[in-house]
Every structure is written in structure tokens, then in C-alpha cells.
mmCIF file of the C-alpha atoms, coordinates in Angstrom:
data_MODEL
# 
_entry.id   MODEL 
# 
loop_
_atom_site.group_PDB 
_atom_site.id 
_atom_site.type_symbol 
_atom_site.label_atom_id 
_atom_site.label_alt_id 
_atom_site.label_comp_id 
_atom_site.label_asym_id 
_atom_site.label_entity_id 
_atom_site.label_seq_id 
_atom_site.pdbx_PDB_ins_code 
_atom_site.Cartn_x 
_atom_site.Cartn_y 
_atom_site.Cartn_z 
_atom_site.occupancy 
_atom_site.B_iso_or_equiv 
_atom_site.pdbx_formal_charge 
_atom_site.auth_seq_id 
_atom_site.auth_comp_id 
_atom_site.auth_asym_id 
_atom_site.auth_atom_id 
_atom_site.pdbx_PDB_model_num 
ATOM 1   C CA . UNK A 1 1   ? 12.875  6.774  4.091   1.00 0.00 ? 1   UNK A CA 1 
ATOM 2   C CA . UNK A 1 2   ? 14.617  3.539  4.583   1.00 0.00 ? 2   UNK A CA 1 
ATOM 3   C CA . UNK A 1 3   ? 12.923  0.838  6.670   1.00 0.00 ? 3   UNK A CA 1 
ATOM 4   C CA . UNK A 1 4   ? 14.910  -0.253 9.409   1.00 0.00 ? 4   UNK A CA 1 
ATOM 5   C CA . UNK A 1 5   ? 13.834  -3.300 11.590  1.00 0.00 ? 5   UNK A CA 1 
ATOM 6   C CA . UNK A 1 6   ? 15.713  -4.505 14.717  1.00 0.00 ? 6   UNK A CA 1 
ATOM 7   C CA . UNK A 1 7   ? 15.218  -5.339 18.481  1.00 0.00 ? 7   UNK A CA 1 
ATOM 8   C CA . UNK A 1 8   ? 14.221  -2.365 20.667  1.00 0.00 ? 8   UNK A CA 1 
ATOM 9   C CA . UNK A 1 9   ? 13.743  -0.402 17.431  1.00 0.00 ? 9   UNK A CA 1 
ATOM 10  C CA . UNK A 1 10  ? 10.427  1.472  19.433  1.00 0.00 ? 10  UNK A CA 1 
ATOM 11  C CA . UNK A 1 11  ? 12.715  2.287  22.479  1.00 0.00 ? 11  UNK A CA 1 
ATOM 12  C CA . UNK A 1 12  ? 15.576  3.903  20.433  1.00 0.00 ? 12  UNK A CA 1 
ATOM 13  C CA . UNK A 1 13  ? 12.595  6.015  18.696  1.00 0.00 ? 13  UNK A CA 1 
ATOM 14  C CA . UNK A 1 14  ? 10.789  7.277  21.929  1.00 0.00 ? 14  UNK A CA 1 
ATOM 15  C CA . UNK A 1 15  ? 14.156  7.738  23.521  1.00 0.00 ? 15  UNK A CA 1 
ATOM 16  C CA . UNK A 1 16  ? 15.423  9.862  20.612  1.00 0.00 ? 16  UNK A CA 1 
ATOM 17  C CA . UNK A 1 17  ? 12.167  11.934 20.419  1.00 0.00 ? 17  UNK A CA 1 
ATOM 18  C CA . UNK A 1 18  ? 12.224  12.594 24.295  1.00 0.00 ? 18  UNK A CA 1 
ATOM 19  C CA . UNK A 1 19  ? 15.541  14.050 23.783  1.00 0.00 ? 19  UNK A CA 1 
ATOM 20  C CA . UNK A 1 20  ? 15.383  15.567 20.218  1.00 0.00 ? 20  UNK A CA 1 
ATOM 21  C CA . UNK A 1 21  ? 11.436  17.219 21.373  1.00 0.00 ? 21  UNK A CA 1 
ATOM 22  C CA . UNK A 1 22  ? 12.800  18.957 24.548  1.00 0.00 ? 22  UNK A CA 1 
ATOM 23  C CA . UNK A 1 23  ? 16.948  20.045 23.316  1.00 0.00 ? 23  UNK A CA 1 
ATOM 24  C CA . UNK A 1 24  ? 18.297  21.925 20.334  1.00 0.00 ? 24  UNK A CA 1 
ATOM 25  C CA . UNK A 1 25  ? 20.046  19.399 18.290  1.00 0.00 ? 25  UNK A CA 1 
ATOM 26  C CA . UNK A 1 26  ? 23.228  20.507 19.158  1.00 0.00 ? 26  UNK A CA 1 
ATOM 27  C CA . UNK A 1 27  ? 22.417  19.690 22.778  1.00 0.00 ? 27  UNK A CA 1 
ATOM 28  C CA . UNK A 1 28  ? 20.720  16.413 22.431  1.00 0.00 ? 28  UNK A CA 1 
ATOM 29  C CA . UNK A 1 29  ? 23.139  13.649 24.148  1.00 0.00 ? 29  UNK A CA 1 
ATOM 30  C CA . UNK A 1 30  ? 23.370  10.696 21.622  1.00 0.00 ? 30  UNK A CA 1 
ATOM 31  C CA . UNK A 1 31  ? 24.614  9.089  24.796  1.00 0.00 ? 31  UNK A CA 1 
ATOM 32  C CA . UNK A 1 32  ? 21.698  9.535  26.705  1.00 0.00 ? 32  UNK A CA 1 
ATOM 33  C CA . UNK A 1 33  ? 19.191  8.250  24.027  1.00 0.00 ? 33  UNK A CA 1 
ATOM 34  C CA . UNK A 1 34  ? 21.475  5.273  23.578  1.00 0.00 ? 34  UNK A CA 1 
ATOM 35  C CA . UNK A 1 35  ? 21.145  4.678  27.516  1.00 0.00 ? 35  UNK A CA 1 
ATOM 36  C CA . UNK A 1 36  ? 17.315  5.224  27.855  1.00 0.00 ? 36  UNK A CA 1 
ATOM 37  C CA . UNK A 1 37  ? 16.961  2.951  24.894  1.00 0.00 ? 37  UNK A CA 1 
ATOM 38  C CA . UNK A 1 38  ? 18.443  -0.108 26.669  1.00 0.00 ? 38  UNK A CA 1 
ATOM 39  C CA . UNK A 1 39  ? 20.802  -0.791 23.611  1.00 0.00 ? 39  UNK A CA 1 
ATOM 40  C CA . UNK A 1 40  ? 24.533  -1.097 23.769  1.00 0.00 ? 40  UNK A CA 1 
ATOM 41  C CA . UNK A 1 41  ? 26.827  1.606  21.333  1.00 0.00 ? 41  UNK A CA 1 
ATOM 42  C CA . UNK A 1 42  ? 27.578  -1.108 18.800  1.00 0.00 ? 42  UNK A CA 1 
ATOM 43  C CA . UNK A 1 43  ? 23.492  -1.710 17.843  1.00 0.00 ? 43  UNK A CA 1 
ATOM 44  C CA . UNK A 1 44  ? 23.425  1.656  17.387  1.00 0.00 ? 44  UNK A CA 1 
ATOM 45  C CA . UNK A 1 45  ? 26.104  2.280  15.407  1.00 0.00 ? 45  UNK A CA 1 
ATOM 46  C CA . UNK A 1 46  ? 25.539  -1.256 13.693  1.00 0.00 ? 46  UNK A CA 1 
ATOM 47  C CA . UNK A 1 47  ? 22.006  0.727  12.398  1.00 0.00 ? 47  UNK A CA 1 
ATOM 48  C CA . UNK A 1 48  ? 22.828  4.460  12.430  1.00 0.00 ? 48  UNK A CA 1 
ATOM 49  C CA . UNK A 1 49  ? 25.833  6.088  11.293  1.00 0.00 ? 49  UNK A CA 1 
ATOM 50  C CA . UNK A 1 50  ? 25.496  8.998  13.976  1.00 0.00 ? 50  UNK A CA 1 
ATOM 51  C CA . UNK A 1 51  ? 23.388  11.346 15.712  1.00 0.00 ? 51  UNK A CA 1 
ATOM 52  C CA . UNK A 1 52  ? 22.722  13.610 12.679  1.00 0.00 ? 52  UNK A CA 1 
ATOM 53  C CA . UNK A 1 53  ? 21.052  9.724  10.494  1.00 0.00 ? 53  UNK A CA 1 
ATOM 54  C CA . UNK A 1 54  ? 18.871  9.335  13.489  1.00 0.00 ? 54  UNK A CA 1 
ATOM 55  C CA . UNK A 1 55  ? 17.537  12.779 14.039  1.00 0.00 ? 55  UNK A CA 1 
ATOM 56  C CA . UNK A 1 56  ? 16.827  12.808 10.137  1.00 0.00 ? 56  UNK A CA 1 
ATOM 57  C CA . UNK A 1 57  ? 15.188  8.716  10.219  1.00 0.00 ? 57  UNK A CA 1 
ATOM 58  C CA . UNK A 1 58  ? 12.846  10.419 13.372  1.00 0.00 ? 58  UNK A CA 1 
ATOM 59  C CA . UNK A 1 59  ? 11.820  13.120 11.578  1.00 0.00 ? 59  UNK A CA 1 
ATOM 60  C CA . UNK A 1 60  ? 10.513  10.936 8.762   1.00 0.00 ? 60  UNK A CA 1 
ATOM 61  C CA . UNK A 1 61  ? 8.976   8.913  11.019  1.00 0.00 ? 61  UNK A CA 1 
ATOM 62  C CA . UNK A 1 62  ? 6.789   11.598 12.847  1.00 0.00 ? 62  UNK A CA 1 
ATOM 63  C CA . UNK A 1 63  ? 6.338   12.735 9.465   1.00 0.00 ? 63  UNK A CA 1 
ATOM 64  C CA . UNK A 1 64  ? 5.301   9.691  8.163   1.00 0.00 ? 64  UNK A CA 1 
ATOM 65  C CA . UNK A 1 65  ? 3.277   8.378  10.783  1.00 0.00 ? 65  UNK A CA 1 
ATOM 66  C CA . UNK A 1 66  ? 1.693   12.242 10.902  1.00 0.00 ? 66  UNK A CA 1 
ATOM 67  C CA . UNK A 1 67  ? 0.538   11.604 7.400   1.00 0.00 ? 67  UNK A CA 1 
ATOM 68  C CA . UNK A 1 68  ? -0.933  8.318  7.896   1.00 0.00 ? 68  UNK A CA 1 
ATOM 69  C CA . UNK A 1 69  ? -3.192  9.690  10.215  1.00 0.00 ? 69  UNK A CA 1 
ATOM 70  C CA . UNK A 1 70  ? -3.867  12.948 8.265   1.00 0.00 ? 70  UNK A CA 1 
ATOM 71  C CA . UNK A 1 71  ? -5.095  10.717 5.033   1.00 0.00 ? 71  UNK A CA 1 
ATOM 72  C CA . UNK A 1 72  ? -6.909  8.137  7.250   1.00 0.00 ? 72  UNK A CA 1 
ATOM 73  C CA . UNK A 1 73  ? -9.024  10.544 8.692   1.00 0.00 ? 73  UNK A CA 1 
ATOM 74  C CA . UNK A 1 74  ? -9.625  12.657 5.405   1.00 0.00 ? 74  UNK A CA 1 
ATOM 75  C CA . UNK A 1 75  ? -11.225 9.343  3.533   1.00 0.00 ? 75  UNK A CA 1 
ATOM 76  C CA . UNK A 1 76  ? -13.440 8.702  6.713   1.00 0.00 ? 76  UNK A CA 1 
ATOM 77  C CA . UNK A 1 77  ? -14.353 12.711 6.036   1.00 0.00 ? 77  UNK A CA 1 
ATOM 78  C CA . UNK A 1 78  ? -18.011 13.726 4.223   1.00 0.00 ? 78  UNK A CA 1 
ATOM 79  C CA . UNK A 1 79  ? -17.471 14.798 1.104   1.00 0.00 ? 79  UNK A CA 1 
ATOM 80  C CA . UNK A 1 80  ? -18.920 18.176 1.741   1.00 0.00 ? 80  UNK A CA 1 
ATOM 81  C CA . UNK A 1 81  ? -16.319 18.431 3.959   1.00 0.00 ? 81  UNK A CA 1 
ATOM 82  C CA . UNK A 1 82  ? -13.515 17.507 1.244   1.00 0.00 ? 82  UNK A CA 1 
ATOM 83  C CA . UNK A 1 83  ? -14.861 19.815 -1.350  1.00 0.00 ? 83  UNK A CA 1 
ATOM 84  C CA . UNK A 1 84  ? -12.295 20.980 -3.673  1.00 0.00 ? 84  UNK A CA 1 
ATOM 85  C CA . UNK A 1 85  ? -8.588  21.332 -2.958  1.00 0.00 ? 85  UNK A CA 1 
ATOM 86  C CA . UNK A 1 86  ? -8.805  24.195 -1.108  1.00 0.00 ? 86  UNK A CA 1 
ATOM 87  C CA . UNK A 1 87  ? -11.578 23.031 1.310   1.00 0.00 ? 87  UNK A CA 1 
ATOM 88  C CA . UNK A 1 88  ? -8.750  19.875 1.774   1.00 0.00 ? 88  UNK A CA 1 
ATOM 89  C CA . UNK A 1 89  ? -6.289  21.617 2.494   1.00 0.00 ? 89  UNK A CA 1 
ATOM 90  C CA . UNK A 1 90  ? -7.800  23.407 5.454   1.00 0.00 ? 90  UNK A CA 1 
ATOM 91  C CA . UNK A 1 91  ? -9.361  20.078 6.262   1.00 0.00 ? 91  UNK A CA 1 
ATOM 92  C CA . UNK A 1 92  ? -6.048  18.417 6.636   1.00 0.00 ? 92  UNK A CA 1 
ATOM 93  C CA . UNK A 1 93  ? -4.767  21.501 8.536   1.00 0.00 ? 93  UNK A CA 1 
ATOM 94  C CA . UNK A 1 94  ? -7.574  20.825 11.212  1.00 0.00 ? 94  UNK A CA 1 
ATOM 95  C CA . UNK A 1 95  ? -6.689  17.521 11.334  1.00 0.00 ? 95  UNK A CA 1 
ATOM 96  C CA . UNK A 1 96  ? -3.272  18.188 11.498  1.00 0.00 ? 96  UNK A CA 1 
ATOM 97  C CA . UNK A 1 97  ? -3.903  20.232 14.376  1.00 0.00 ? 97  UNK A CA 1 
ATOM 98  C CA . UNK A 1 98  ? -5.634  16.932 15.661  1.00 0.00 ? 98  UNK A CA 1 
ATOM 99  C CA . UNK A 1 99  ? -2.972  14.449 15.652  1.00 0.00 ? 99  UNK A CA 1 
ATOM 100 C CA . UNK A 1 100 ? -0.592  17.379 17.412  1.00 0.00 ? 100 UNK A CA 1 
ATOM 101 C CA . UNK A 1 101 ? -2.824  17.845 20.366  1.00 0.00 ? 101 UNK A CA 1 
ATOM 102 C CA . UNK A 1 102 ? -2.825  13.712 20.699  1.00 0.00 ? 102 UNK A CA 1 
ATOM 103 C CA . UNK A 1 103 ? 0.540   13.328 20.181  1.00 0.00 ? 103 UNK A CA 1 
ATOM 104 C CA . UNK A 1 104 ? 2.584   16.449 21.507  1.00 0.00 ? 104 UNK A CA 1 
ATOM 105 C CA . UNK A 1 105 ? 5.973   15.326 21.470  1.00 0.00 ? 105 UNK A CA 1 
ATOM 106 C CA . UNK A 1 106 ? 5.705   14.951 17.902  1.00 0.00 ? 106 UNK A CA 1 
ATOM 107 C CA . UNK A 1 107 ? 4.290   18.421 17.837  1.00 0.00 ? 107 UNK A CA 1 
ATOM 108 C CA . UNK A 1 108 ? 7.192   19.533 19.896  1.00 0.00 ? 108 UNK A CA 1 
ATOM 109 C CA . UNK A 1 109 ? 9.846   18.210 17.883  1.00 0.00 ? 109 UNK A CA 1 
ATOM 110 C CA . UNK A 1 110 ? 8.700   20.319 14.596  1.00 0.00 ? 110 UNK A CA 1 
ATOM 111 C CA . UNK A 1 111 ? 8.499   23.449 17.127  1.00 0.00 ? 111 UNK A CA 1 
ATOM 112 C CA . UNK A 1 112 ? 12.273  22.391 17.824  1.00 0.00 ? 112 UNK A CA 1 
ATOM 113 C CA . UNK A 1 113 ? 13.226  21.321 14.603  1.00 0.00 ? 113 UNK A CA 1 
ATOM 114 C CA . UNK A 1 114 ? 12.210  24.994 13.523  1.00 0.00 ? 114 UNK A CA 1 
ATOM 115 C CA . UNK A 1 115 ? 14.304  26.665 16.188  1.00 0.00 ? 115 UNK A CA 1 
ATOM 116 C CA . UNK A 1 116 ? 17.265  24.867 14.033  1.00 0.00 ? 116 UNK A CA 1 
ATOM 117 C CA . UNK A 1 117 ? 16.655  27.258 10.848  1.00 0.00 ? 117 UNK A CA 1 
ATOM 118 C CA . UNK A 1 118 ? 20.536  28.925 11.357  1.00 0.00 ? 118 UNK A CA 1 
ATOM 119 C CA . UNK A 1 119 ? 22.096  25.715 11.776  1.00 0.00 ? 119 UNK A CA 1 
ATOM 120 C CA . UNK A 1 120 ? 23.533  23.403 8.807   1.00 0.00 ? 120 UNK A CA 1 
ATOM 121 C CA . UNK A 1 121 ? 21.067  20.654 10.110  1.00 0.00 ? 121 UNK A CA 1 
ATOM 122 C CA . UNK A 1 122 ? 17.994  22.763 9.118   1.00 0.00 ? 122 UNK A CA 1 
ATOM 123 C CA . UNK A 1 123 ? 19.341  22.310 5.601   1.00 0.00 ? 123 UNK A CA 1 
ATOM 124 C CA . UNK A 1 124 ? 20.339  19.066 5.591   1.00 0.00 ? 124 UNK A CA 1 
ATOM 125 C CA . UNK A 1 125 ? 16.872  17.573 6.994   1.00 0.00 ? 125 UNK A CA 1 
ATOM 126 C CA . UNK A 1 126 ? 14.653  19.855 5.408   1.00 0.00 ? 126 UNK A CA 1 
ATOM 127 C CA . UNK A 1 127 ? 16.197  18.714 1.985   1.00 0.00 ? 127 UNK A CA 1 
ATOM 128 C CA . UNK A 1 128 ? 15.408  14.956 2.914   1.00 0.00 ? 128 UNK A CA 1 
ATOM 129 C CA . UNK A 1 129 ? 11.612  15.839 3.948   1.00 0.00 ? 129 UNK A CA 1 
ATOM 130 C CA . UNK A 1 130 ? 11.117  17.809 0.859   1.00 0.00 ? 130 UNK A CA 1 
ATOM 131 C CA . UNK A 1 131 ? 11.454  14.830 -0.859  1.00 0.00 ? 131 UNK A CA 1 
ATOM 132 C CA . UNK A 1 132 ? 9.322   12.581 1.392   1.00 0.00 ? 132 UNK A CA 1 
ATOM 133 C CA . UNK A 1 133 ? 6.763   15.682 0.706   1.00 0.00 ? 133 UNK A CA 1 
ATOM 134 C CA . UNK A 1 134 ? 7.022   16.292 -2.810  1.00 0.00 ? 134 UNK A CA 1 
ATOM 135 C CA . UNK A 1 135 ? 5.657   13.243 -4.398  1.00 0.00 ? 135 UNK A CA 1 
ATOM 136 C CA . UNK A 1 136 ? 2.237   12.898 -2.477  1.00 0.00 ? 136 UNK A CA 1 
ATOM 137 C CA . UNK A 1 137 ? 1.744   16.308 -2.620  1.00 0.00 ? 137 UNK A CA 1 
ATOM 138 C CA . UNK A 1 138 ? 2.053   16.743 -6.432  1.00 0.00 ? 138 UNK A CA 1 
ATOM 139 C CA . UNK A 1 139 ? -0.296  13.950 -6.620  1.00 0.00 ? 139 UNK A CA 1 
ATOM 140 C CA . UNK A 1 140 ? -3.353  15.484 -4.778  1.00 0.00 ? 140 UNK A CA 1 
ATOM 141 C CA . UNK A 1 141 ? -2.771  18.641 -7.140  1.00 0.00 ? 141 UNK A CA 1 
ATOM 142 C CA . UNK A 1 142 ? -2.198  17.125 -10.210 1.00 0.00 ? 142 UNK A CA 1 
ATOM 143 C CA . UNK A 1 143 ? -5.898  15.314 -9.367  1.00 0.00 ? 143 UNK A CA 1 
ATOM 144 C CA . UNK A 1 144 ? -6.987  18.574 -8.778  1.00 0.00 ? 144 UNK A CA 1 
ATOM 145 C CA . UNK A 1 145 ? -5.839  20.349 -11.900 1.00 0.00 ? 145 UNK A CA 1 
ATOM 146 C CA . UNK A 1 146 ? -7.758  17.236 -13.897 1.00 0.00 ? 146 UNK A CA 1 
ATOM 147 C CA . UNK A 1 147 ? -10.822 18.011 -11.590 1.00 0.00 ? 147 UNK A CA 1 
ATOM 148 C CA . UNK A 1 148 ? -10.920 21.699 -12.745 1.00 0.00 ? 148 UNK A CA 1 
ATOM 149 C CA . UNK A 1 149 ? -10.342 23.254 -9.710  1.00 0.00 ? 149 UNK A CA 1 
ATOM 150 C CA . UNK A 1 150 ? -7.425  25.582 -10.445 1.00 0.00 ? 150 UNK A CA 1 
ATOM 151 C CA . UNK A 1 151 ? -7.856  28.448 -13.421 1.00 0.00 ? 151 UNK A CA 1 
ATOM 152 C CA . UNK A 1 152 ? -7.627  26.796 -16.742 1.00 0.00 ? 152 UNK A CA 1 
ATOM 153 C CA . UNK A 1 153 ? -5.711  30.061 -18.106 1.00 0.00 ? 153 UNK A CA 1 
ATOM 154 C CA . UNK A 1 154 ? -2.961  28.914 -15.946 1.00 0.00 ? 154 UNK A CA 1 
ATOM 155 C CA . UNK A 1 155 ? -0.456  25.977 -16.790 1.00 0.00 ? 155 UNK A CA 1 
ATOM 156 C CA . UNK A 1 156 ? -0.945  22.882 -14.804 1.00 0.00 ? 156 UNK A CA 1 
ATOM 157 C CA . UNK A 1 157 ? 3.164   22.515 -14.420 1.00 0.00 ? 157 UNK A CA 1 
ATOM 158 C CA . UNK A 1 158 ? 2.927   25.949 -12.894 1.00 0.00 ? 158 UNK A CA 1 
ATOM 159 C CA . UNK A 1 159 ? 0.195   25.156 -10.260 1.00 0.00 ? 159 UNK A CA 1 
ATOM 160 C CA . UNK A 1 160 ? 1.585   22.111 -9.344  1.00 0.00 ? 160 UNK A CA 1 
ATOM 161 C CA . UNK A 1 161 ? 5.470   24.092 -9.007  1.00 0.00 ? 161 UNK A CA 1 
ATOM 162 C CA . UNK A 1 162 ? 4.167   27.059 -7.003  1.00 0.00 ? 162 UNK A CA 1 
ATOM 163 C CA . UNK A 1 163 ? 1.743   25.454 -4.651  1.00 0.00 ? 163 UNK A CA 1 
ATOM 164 C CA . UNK A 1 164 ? 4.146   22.312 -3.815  1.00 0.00 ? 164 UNK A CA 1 
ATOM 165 C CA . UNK A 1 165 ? 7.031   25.293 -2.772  1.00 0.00 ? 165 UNK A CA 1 
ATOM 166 C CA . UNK A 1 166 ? 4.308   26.874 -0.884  1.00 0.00 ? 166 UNK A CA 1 
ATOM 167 C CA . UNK A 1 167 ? 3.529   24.007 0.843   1.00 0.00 ? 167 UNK A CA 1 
ATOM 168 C CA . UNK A 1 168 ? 7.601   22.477 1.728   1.00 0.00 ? 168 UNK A CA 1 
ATOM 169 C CA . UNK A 1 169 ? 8.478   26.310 2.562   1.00 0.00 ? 169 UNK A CA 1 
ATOM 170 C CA . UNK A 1 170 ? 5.395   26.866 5.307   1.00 0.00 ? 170 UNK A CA 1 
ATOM 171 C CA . UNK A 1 171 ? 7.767   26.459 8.013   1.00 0.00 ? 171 UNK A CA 1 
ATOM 172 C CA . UNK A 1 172 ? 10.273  29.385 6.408   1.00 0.00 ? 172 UNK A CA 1 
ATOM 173 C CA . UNK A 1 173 ? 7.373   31.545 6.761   1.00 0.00 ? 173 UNK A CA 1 
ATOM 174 C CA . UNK A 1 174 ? 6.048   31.103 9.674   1.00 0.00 ? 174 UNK A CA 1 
ATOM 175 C CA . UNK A 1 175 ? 8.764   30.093 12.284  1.00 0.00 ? 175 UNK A CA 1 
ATOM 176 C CA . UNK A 1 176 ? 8.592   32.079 15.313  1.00 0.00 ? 176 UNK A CA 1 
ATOM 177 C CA . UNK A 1 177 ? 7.669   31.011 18.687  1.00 0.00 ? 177 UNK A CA 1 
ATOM 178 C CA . UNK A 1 178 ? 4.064   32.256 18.181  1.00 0.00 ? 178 UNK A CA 1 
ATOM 179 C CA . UNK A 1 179 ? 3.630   30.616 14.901  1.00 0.00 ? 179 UNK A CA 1 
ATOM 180 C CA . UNK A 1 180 ? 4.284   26.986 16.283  1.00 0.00 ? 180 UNK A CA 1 
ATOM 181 C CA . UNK A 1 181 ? 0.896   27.704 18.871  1.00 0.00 ? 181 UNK A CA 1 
ATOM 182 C CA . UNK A 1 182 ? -1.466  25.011 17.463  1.00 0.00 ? 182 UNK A CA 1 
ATOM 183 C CA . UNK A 1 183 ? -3.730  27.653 16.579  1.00 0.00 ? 183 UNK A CA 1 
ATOM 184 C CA . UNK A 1 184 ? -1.437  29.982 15.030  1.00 0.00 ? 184 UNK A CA 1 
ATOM 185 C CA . UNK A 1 185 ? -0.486  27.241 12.610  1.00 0.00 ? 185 UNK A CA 1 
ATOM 186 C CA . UNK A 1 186 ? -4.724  26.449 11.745  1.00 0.00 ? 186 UNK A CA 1 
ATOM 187 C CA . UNK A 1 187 ? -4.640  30.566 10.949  1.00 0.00 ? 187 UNK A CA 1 
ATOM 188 C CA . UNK A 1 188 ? -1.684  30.765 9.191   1.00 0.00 ? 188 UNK A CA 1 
ATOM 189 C CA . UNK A 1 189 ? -2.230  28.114 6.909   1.00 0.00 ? 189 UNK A CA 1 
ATOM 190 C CA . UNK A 1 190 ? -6.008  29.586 6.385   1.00 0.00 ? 190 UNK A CA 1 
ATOM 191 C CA . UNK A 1 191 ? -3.992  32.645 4.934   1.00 0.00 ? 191 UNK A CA 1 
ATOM 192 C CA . UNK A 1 192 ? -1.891  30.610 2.836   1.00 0.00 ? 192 UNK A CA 1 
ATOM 193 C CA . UNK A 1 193 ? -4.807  28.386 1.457   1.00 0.00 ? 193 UNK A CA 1 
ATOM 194 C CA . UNK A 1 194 ? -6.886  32.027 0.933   1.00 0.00 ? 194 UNK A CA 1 
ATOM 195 C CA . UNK A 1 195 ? -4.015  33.349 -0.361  1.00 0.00 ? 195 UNK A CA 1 
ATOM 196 C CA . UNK A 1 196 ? -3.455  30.769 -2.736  1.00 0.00 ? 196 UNK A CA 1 
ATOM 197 C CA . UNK A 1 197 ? -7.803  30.606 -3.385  1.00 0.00 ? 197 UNK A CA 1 
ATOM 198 C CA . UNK A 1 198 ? -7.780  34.033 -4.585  1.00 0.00 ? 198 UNK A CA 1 
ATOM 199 C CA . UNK A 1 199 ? -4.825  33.595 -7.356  1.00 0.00 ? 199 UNK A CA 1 
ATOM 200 C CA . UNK A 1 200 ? -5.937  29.935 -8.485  1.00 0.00 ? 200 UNK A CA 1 
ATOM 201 C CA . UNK A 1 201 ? -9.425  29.215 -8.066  1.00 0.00 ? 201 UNK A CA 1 
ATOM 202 C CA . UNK A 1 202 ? -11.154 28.273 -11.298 1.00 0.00 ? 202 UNK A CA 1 
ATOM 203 C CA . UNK A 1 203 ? -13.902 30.674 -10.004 1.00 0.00 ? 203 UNK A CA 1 
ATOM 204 C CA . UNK A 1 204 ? -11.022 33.526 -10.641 1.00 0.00 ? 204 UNK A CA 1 
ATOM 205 C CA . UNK A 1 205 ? -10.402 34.723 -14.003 1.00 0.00 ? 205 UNK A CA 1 
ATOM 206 C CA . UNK A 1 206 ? -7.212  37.184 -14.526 1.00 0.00 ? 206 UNK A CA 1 
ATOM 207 C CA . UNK A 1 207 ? -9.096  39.924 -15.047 1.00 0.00 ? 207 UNK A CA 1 
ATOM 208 C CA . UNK A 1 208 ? -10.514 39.628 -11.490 1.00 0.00 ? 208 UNK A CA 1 
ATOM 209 C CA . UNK A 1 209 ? -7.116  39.820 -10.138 1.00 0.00 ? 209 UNK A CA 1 
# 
């Protein structure tokens, strides 16, 4: 994501997540946001190119500032809690779950963003925050592969392929109304971390598969 810095920055975010966290993308007024933001068209357009750059930059951002809080609070975490990847990934579900419940428009902007899957704009952000994704993600399992705590009998390439497309495709999954519930999202992703558990923990051999 690329930093951008400029008077009434803050307003121009809030405005454009009250609008983009309650309307379809295709009805939130870029007019509007501009207006509630106190900023004239030209330092808009002197920043963004159009609606579609500034719907993308605020999805980083929640993204972004989602993570932030996700990793602060796993290093203040026990280690028990931590455990190996697996028990991590449920532990940064949980907290996930945390930061959505403090901050619900930011919640409410992924339930919207979903509700875009049809549209060409589903595409065209979800390839951007794939890449925001990818990099930290591979990280934490390419620690974990070193730790041991995937099957040795399997490739480490291969873990770190199929559980990074698990992770960037949740939302393909699981994208209906009842999925988005805060607590549907803490089960589902328990199924996806058991699901992945059962074919990749090092306590799994092939032949108990």
C-alpha cells in the first residue's frame, strides 16, 4: 500500500468508510464522502484517481491497521496460548473477532466488501489484498515448517502454497450473510484450521489419513 499524507487525510478515511461500510460500492456517492470530509474535489482528485483507488487504499487500511492489532496482541499472548501454528491461527481468529466487535465499521465494510463477489471490483481489490496478505503470511508458515510443525513427508513449498490459498480464499468460502456473524466466522475458521490440522500436523503420518 502506498503511504499517502495530506491535510484532513483522517476525515476523507472515516468519511469513506461511513459510506463504503453501509452501501454497495456501486451506490457509495464519491460526492458525499468528498462533502463529509470537508475537502474540496481538486484535493481529492490531487490524491486519488477515483472512487474505485480510494475504496481499494481503505481496504488496506482496515486491513492494515486490523493486522497491527492482531500481531500486537498475539506477542502480549502466553505462550501456551501460541502453541504451534495451528493453536495461532485460532488465536488470531479470536482476536480477530476482538478488534471487529471494537471497531464495527471496519467489520462492516468486509461484510460489504463480500456482498461485491459478482462485481468486477471484487476482483480487482481482492487481487491487491492478496498481495498485502501473501508475504506475512508465508512468513509465519515458513517459521513453522522450520519449527516442525507440519508433516515432514510433505514439501515445505507445498504447505506454504496450499495453506496461504486457504487462507486469501476464506472469504470465497464462506460469504453468505450468516457467515459474516462474528461467530460464524470464529467457527468457520475452527473448521478450516481442523481441517487443515488433520492433513498437516506433524503428529499425522499418511498412513493415518
Amino acid at each position: 500500500m502506498k503511504e499517502k499524507s495530506f491535510e484532513k487525510k483522517q476525515e476523507l478515511l472515516e468519511a469513506a468508510l461511513n459510506e463504503f461500510s453501509s452501501k454497495k460500492y456501486e451506490d457509495a456517492s464519491l460526492n458525499s464522502i468528498i462533502k463529509s470530509a470537508g475537502i474540496s474535489k481538486g484535493t481529492f482528485y490531487y490524491h486519488f484517481k477515483d472512487k474505485q483507488e480510494l475504496y481499494i487504499y481503505l481496504l488496506e487500511s482496515s486491513s492494515k491497521v486490523k493486522w497491527e492489532f492482531i500481531n500486537k496482541n498475539i506477542k502480549s499472548s502466553s505462550t501456551e496460548e501460541k502453541g504451534d501454528i495451528f493453536a495461532t491461527f485460532r488465536l488470531q481468529a479470536r482476536i480477530g473477532a476482538e478488534f471487529a466487535s471494537i471497531h464495527p465499521k471496519y467489520h462492516n465494510l468486509s461484510r460489504m466488501f463480500v456482498k461485491e463477489k459478482d462485481n468486477e471490483i471484487y476482483d480487482t481489490a481482492k487481487n491487491v489484498l492478496i498481495e498485502d496478505d501473501i508475504n506475512p503470511l508465508n512468513e509465519i508458515i515458513e517459521n513453522a515448517v522450520k519449527k516442525g510443525d507440519f508433516r515432514n513427508d510433505l514439501p515445505g513449498e507445498f504447505i506454504i502454497k496450499i495453506i496461504s490459498h486457504l487462507f486469501t480464499h476464506f472469504e470465497d468460502v464462506f460469504n453468505s450473510e450468516d457467515d459474516m456473524e462474528l461467530g460464524n466466522i470464529i467457527k468457520n475458521l475452527d473448521y478450516y484450521v481442523d481441517f487443515m490440522k488433520n492433513g498437516l500436523d506433524n503428529k499425522i503420518t499418511r498412513e493415518d489419513i
